[in-house]
JSON list of C-alpha atoms in Angstrom, two decimals:
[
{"chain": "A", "resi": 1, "resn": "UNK", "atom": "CA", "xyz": [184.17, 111.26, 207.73]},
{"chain": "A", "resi": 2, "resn": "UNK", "atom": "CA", "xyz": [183.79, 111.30, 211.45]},
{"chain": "A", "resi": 3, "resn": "UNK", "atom": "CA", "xyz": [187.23, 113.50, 211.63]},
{"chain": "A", "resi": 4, "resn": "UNK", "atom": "CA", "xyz": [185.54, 115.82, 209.41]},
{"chain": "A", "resi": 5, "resn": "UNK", "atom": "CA", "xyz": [182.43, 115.95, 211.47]},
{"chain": "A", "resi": 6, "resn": "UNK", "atom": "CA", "xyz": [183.90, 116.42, 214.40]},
{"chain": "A", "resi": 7, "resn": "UNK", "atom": "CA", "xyz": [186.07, 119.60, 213.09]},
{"chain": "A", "resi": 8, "resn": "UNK", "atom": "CA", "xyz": [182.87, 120.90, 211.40]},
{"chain": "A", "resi": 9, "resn": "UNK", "atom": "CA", "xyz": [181.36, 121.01, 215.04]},
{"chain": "A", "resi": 10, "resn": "UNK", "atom": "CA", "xyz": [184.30, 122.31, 216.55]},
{"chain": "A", "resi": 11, "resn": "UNK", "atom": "CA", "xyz": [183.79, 125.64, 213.96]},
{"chain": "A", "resi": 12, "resn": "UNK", "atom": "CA", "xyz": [180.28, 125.74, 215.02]},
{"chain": "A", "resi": 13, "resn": "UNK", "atom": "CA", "xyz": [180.84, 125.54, 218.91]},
{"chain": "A", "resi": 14, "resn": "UNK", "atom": "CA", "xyz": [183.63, 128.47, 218.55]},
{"chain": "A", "resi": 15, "resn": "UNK", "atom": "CA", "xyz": [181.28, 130.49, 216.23]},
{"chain": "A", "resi": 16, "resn": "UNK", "atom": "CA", "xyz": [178.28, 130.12, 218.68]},
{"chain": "A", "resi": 17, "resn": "UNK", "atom": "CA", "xyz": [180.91, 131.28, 221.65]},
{"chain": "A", "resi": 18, "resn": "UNK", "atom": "CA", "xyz": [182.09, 134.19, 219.86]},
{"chain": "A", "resi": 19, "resn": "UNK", "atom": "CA", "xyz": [178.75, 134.93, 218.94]},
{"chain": "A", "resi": 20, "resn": "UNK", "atom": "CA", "xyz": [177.39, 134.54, 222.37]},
{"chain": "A", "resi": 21, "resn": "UNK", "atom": "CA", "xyz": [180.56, 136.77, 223.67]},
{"chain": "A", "resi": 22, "resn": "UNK", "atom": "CA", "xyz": [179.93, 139.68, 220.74]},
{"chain": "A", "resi": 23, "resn": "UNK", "atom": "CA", "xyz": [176.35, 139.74, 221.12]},
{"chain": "A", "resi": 24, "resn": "UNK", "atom": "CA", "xyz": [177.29, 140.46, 224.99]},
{"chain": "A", "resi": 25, "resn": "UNK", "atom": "CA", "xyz": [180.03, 142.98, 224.17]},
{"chain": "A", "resi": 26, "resn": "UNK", "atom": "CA", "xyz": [177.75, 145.04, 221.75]},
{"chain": "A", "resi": 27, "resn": "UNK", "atom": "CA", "xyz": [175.32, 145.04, 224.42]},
{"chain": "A", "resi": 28, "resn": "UNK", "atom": "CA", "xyz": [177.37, 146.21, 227.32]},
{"chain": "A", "resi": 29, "resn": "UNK", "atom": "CA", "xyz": [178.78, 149.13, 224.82]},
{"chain": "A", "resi": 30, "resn": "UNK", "atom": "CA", "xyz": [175.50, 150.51, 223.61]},
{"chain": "A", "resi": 31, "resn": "UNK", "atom": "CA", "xyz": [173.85, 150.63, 227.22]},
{"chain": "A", "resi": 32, "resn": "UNK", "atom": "CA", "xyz": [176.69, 152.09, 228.85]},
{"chain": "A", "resi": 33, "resn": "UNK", "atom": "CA", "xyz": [176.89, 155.07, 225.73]},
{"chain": "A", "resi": 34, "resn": "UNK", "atom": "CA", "xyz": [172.95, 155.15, 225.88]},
{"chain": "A", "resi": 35, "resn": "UNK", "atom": "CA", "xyz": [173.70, 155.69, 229.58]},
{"chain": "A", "resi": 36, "resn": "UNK", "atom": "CA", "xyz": [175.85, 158.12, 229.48]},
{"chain": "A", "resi": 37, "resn": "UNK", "atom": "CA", "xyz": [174.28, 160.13, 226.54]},
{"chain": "A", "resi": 38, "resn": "UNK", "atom": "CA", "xyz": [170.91, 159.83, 228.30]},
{"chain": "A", "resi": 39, "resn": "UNK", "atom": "CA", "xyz": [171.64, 159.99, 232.25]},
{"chain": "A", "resi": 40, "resn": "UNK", "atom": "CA", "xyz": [171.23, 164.10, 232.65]},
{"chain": "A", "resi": 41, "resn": "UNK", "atom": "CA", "xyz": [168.88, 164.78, 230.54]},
{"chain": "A", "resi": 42, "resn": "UNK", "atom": "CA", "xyz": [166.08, 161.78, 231.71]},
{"chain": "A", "resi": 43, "resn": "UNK", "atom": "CA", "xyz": [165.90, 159.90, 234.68]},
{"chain": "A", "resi": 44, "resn": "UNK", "atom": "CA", "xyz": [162.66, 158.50, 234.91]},
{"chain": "A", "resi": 45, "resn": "UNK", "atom": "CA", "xyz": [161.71, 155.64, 235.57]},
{"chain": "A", "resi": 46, "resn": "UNK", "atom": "CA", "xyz": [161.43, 154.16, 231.90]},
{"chain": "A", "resi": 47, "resn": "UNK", "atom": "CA", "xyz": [164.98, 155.65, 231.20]},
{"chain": "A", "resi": 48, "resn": "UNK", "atom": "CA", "xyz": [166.60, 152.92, 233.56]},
{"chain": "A", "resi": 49, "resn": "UNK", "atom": "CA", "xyz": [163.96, 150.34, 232.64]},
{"chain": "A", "resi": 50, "resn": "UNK", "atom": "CA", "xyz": [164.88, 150.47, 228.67]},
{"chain": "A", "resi": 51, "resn": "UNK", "atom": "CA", "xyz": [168.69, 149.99, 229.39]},
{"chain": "A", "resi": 52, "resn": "UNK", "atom": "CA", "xyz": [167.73, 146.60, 231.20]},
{"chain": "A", "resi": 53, "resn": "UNK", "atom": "CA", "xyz": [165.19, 145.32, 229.23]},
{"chain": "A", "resi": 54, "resn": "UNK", "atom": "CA", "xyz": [167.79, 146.23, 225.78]},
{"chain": "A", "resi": 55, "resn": "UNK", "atom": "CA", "xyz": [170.25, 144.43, 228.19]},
{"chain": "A", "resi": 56, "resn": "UNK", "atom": "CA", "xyz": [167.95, 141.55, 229.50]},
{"chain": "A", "resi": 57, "resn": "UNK", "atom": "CA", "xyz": [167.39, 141.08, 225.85]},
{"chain": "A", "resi": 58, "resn": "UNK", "atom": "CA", "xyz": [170.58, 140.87, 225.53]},
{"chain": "A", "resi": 59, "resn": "UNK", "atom": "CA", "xyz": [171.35, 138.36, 227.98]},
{"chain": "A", "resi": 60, "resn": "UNK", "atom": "CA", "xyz": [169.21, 135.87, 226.72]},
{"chain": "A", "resi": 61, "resn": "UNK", "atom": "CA", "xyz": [170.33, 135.82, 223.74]},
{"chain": "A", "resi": 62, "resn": "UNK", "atom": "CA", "xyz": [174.07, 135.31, 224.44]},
{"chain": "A", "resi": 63, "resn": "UNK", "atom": "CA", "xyz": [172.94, 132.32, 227.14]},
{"chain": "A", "resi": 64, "resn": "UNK", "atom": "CA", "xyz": [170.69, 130.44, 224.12]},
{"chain": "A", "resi": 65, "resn": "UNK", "atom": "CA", "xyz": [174.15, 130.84, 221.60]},
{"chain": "A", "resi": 66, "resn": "UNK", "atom": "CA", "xyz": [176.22, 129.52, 225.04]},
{"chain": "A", "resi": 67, "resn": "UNK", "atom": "CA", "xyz": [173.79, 126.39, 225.63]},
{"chain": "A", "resi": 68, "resn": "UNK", "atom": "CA", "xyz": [173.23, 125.86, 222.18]},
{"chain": "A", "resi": 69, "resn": "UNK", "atom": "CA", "xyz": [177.57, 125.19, 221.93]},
{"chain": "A", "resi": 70, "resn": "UNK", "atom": "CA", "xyz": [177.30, 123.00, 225.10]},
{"chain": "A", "resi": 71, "resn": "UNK", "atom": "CA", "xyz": [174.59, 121.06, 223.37]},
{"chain": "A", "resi": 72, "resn": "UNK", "atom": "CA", "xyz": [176.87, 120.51, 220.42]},
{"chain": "A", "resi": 73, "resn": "UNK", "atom": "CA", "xyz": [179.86, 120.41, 222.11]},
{"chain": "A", "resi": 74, "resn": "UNK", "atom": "CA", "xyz": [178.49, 117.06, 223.96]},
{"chain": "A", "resi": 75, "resn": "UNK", "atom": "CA", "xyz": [177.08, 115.51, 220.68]},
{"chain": "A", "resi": 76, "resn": "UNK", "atom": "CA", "xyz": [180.28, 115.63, 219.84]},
{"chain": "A", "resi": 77, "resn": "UNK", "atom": "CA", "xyz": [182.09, 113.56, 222.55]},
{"chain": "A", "resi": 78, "resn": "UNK", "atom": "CA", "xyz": [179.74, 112.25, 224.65]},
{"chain": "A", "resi": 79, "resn": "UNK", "atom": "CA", "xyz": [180.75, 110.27, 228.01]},
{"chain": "A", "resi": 80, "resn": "UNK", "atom": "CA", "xyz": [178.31, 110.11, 231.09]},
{"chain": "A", "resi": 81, "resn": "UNK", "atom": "CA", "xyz": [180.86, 113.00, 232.55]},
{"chain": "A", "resi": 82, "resn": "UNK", "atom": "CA", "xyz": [180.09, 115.42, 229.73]},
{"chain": "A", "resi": 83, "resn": "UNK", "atom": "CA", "xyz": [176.61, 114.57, 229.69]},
{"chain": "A", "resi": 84, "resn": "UNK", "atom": "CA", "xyz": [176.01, 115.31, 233.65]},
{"chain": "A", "resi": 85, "resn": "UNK", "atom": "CA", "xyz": [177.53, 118.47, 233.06]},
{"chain": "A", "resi": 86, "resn": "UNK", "atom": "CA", "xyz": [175.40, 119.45, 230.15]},
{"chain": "A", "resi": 87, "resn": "UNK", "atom": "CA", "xyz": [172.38, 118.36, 231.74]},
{"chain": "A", "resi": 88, "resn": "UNK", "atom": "CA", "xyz": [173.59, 120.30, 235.08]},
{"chain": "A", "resi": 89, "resn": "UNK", "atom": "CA", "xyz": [174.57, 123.40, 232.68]},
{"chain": "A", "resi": 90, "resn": "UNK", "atom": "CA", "xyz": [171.39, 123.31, 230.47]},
{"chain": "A", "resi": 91, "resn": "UNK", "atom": "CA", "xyz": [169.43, 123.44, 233.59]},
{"chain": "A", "resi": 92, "resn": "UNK", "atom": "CA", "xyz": [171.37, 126.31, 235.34]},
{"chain": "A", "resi": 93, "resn": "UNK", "atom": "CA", "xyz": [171.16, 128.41, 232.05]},
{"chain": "A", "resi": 94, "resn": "UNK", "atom": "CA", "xyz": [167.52, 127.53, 231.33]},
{"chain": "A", "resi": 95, "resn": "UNK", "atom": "CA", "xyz": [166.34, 128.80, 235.12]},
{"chain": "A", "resi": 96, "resn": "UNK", "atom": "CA", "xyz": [168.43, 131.52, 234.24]},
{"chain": "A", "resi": 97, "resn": "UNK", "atom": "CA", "xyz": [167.07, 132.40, 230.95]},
{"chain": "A", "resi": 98, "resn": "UNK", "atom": "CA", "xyz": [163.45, 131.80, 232.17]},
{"chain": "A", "resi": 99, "resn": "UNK", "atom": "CA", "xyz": [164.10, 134.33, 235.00]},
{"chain": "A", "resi": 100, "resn": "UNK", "atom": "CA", "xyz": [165.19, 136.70, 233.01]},
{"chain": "A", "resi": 101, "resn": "UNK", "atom": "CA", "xyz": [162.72, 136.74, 230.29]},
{"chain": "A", "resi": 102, "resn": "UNK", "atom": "CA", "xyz": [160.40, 137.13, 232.96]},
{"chain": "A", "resi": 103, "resn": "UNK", "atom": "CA", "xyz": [162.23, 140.01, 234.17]},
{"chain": "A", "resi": 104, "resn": "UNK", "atom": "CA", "xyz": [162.45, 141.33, 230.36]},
{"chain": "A", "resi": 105, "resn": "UNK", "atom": "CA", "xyz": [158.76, 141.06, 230.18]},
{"chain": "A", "resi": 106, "resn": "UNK", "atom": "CA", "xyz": [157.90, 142.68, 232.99]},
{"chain": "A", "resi": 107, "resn": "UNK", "atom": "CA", "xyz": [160.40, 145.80, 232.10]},
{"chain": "A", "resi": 108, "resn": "UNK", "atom": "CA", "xyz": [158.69, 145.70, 228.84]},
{"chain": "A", "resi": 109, "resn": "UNK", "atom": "CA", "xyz": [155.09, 146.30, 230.48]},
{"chain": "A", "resi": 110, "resn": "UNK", "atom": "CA", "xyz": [156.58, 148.96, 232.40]},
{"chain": "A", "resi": 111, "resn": "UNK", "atom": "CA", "xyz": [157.98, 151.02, 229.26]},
{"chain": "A", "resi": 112, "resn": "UNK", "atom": "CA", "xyz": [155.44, 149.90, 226.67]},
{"chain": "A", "resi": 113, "resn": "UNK", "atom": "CA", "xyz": [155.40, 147.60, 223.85]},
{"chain": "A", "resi": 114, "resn": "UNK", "atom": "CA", "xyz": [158.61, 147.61, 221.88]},
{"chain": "A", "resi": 115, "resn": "UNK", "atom": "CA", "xyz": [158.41, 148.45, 218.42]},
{"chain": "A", "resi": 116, "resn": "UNK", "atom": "CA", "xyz": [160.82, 148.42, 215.69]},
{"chain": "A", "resi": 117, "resn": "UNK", "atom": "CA", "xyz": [161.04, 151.40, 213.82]},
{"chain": "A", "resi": 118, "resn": "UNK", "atom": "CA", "xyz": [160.93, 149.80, 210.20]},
{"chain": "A", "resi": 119, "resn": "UNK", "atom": "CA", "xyz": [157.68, 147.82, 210.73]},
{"chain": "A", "resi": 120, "resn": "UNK", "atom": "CA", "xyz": [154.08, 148.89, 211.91]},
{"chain": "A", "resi": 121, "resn": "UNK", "atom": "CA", "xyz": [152.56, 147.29, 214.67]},
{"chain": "A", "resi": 122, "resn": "UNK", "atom": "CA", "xyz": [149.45, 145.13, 213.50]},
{"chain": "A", "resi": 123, "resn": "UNK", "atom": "CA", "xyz": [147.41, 147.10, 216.10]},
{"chain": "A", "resi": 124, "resn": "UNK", "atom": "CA", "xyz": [148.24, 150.63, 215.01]},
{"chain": "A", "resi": 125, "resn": "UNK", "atom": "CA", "xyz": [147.81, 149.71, 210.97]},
{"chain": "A", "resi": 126, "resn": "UNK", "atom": "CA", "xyz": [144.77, 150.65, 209.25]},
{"chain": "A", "resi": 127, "resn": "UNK", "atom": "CA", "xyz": [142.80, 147.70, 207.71]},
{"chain": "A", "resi": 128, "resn": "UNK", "atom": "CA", "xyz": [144.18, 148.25, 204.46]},
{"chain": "A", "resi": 129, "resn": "UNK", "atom": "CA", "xyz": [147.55, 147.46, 205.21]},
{"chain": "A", "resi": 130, "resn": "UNK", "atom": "CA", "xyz": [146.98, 144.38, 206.89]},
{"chain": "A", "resi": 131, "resn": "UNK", "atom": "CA", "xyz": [145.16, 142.99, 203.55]}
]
């Protein structure tokens, strides 16, 4: 049973990884076409700041998937090394993530609220949607 357990988590750390690694890739792809698609025609100021806050977004994501297979990856062979390390590597990643959320925040006040473009914003519905 433990064999099995331990090859379950093994899955689960290399899908988080790849995850963490795609979700990165994508990223890097669509910002750099977005760039280039976008550069002449507008180069204000929210132009750059939407290609680092879809970025930023990004980012955190892939570093939550990355500590969330450390995490595992430690509950899965845990010695006082591995668990240094983690703590060392959850606390390098978290700094990291909480900087840049800030920073993803901040471009987000600069360009405006995001909104997705299949769902209203609470604010902007009339009252009889939101019953």
């Amino acid at each position: 049973m433990n064999d099995v357990l331990h090859d379950v988590a093994q899955i689960v750390i290399w899908v988080a990884v790849t995850a963490g690694i795609l979700v990165i890739a994508m990223a890097l792809v669509r910002t750099t076409i977005y760039y280039i698609l976008h550069a002449g025609w507008n180069g204000g100021v929210d132009f750059g700041e939407h290609i680092k806050l879809d970025l930023g977004r990004s980012l955190t994501l892939c570093l939550e998937y990355f500590l969330a297979a450390d995490v595992l990856q430690t509950a899965v062979a845990p010695s006082w090394e591995e668990i240094g390390q983690l703590a060392a590597i959850a606390a390098i990643r978290t700094g990291l993530n909480f900087f840049l959320q800030r920073e993803v925040e901040d471009a987000g006040n600069i360009v405006g609220k995001p909104k997705h473009r299949n769902f209203k914003s609470i604010e902007g519905a009339e009252k009889s949607d939101v019953e």
